[in-house]
Short mmCIF file of C-alpha atoms in Angstrom, two decimals:
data_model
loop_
_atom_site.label_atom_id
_atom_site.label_comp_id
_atom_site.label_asym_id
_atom_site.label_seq_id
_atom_site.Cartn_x
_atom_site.Cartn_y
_atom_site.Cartn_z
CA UNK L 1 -52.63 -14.59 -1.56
CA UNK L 2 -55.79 -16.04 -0.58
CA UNK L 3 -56.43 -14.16 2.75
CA UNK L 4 -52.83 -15.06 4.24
CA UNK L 5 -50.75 -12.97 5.60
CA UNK L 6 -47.06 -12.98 3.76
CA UNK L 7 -43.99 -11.21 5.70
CA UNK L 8 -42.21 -10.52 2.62
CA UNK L 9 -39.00 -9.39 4.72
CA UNK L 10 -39.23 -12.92 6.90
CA UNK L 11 -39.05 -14.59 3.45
CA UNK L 12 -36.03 -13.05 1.58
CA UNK L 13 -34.26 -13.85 4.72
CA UNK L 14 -34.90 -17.60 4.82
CA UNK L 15 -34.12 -18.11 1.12
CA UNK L 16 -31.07 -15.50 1.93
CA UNK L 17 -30.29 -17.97 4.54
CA UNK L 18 -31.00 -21.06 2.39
CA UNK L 19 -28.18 -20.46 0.19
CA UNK L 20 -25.22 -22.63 0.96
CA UNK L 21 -22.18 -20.34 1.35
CA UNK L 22 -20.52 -21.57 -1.54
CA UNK L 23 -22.79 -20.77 -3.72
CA UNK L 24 -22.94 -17.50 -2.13
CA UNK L 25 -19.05 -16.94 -3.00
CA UNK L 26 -19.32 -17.70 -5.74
CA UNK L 27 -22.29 -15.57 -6.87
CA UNK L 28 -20.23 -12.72 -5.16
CA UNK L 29 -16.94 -13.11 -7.03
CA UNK L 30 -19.04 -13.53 -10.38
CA UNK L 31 -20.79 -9.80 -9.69
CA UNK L 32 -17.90 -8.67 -8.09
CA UNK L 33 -15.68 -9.93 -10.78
CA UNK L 34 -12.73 -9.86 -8.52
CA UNK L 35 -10.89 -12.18 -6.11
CA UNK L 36 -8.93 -11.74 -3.33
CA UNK L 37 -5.32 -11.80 -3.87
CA UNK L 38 -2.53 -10.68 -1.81
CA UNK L 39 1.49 -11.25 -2.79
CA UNK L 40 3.51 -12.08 0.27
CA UNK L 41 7.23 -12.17 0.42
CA UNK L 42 9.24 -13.39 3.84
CA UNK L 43 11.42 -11.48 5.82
CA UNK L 44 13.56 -13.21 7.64
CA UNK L 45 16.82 -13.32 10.39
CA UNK L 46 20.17 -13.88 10.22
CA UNK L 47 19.41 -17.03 10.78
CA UNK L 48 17.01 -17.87 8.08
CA UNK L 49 14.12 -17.58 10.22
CA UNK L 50 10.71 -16.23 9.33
CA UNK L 51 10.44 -12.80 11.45
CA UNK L 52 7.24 -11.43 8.85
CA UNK L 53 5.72 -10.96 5.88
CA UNK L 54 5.29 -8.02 3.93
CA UNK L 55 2.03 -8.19 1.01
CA UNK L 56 1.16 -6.08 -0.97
CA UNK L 57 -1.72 -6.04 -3.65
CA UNK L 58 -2.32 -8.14 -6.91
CA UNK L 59 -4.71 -7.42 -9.21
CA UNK L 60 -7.23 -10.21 -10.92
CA UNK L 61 -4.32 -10.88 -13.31
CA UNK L 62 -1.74 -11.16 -10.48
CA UNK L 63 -0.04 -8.21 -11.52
CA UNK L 64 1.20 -6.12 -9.01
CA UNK L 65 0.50 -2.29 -8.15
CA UNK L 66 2.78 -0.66 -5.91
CA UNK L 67 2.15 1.96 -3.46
CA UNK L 68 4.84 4.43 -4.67
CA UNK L 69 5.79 6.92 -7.18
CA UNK L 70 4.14 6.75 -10.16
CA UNK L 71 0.56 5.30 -8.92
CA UNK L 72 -2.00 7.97 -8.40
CA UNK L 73 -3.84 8.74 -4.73
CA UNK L 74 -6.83 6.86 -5.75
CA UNK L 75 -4.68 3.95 -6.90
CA UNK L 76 -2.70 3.81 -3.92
CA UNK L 77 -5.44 4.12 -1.87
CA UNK L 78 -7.04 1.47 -3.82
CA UNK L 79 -4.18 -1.37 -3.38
CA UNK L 80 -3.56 -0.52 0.74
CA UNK L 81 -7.53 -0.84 0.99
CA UNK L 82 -7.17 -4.13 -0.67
CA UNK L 83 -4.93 -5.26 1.40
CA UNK L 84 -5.78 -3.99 4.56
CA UNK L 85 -9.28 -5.69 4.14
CA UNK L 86 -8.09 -8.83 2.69
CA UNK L 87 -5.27 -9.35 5.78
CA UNK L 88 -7.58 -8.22 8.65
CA UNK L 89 -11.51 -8.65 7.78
CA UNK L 90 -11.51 -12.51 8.33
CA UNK L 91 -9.19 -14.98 8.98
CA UNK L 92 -6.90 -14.04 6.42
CA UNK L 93 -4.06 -12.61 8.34
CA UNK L 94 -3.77 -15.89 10.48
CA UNK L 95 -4.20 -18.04 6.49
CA UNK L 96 -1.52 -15.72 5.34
CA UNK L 97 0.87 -14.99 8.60
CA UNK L 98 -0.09 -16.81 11.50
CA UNK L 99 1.61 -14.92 14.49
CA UNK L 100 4.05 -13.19 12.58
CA UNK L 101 3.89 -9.57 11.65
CA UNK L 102 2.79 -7.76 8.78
CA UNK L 103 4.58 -5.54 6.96
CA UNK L 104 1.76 -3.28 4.52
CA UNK L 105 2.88 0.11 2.31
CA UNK L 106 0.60 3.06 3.57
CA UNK L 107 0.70 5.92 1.15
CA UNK L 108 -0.18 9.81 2.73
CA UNK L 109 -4.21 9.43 2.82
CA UNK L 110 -3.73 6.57 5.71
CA UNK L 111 -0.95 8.09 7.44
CA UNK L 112 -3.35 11.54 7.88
CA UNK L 113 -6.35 10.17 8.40
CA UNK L 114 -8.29 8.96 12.19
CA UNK L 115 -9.83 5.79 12.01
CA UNK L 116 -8.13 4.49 8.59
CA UNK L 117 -6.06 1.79 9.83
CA UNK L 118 -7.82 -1.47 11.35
CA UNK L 119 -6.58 -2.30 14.94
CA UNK L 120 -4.21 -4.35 15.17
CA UNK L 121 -0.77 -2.97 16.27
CA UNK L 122 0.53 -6.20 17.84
CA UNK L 123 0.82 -7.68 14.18
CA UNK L 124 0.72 -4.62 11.23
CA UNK L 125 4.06 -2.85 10.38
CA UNK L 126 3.01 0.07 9.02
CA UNK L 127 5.62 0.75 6.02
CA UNK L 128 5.75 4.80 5.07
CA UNK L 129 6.33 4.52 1.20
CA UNK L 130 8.49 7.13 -0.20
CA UNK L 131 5.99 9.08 -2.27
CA UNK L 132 3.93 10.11 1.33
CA UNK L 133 6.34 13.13 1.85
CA UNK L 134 6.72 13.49 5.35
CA UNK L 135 5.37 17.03 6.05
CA UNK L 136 4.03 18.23 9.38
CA UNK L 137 0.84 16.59 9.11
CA UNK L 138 2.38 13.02 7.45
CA UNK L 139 5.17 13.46 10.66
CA UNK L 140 2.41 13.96 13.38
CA UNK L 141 0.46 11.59 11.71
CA UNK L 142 3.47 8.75 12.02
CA UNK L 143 3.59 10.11 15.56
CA UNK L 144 -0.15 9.52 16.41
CA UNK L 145 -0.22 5.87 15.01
CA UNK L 146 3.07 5.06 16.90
CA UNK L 147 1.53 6.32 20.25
CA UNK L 148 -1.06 3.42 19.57
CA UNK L 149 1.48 1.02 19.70
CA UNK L 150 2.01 0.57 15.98
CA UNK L 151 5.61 -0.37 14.66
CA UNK L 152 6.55 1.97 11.86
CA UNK L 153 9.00 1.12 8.91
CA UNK L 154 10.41 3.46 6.21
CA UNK L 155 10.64 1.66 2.93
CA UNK L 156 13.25 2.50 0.45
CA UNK L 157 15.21 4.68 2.57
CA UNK L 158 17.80 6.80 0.41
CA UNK L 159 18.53 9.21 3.99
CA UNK L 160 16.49 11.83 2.23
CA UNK L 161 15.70 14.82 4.61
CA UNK L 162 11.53 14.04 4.07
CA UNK L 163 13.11 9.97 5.52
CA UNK L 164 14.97 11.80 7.86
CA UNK L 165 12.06 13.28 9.79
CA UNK L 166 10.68 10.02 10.27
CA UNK L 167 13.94 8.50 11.85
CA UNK L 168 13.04 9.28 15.51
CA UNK L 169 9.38 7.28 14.74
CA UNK L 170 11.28 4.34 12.71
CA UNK L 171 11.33 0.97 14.25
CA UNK L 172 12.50 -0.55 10.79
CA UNK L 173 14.57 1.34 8.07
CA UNK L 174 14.52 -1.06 4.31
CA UNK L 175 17.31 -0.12 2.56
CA UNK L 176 17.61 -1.28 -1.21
CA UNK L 177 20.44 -4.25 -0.58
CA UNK L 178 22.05 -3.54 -4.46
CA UNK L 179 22.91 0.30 -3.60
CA UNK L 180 25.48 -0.67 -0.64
CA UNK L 181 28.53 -0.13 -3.21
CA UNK L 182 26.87 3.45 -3.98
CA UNK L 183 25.71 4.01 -0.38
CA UNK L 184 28.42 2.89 1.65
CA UNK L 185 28.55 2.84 5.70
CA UNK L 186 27.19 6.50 6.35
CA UNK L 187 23.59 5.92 4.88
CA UNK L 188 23.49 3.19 7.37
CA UNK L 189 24.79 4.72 10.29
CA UNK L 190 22.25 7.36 9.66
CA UNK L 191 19.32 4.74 9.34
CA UNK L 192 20.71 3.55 12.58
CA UNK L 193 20.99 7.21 14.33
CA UNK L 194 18.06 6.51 16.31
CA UNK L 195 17.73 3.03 16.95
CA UNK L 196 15.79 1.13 14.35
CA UNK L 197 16.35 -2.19 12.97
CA UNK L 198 17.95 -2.39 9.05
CA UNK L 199 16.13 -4.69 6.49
CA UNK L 200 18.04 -5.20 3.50
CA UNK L 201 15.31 -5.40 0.50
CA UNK L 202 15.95 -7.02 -2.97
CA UNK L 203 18.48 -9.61 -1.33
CA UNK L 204 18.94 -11.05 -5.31
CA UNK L 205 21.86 -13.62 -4.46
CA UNK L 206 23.62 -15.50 -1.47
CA UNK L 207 26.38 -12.95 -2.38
CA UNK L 208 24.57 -10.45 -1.41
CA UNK L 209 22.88 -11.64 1.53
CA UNK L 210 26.70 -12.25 2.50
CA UNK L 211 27.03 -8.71 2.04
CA UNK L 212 24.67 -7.56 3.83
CA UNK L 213 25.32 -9.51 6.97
CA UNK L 214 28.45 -8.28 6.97
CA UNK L 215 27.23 -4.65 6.65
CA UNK L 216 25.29 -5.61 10.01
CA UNK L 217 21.56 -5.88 8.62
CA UNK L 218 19.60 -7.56 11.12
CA UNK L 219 16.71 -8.66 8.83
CA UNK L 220 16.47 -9.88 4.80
CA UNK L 221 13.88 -9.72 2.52
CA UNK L 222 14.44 -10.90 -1.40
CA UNK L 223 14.54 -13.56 -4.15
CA UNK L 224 17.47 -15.26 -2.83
CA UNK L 225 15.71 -16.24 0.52
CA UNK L 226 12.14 -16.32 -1.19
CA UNK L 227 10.12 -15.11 -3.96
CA UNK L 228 7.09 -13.34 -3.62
CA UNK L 229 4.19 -15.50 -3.86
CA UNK L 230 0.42 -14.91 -4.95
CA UNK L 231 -2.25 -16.13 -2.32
CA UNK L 232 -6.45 -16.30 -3.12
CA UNK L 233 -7.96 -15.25 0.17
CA UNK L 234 -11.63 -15.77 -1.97
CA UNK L 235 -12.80 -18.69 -0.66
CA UNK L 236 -12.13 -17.66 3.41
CA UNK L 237 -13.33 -13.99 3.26
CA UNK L 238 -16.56 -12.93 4.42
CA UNK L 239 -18.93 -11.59 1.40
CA UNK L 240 -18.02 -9.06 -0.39
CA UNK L 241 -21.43 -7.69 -1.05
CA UNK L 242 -21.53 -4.38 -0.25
CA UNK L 243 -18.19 -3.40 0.08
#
């Protein structure tokens, strides 16, 4: 270009730098075609107090996909990547949680594997879903992630003898609030066996939420105390290029 000199690389990073981060957003979400969405639902105390959150993922459409029976690997895989990146790369645990702790569904692959789960065991619950059978490898697996200070939860606990090997790891048991009349008092004496705190899930009416105090739950999740809302982390992530 006339005998000068052009650093080609030098250049694409000062136009690269010259685009306002809006802009840049937005050109990612429009190749991307996705946003960030997470649900979040409360979980609170006996005395109405916020203790956490649990969220879980939403697709573009706000749908949700749960990490259970029924979803494939690669799908649950899929939503607890989602969510794992959208609560912990950026701000958007403290836009979504503040100090409170995180309750997130971890199917078998993140249970198993080193290195899978980002670092942050003074806020992440990690909730065992009840499709990740708990085998020798998902038990030692538990074990590991406990040992580095992680609180563990067993969601949708039914005191089947897969649950039942995860007891002694169990800092939270979630027991399905509308199967008390089925259950009775020796499902949760066993979710108690070893010391872990009962959260009554799908807490549908003040009735039941009377229920379940009385039943001795010491934390309440459900509609009755607040639905689950949808929350677009887009505009505070970092970019998505790349990912």
């Amino acid at each position: 270009m006339d005998g000068m000199t052009v650093d080609l690389a030098a250049l694409a990073a000062a136009v690269d730098a010259a685009i306002p981060p809006g802009l840049r957003r937005e050109w990612d979400e429009f190749v991307l075609g996705q946003r960030v969405l997470l649900g979040r639902q409360g979980i609170f105390t006996g005395r109405g107090d916020v203790f956490g959150y649990e969220l879980c993922y939403r697709s573009d459409d706000r749908t949700a996909a749960q990490v259970s029976e029924g979803r494939s690997a690669e799908q649950q895989d899929h939503a607890t990547r989602r969510v794992l990146r959208a609560a912990f790369a950026g701000p958007g645990v403290s836009s979504v949680a503040r100090d409170r702790r995180v309750f997130v569904n971890f199917p078998r692959s993140y249970l198993v594997a080193d290195g899978a789960v980002p670092f942050h065991p003074d806020q992440l619950v990690i909730e065992v879903v009840d499709s990740a059978q708990a085998d020798d490898e998902v038990v030692a697996g538990v074990r590991r992630l406990r040992a580095l200070g992680f609180r563990i939860a067993i969601d949708d606990f039914v005191g089947a003898p897969s649950q039942r090997r995860l007891l002694p790891s169990a800092d939270y048991v979630k027991i399905d609030a509308r199967d008390l009349d089925v259950e009775g008092r020796p499902l949760l004496d066993l979710a108690r066996s070893h010391g872990a705190q009962l959260v009554a899930q799908f807490v549908e009416s003040h009735e039941l939420l009377d229920s379940c105090r009385a039943h001795g739950f010491e934390l309440f999740q459900g509609d009755a105390l607040e639905a689950t809302t949808v929350i677009d982390l887009t505009a505070v992530m970092p970019s998505q290029r790349g990912r």
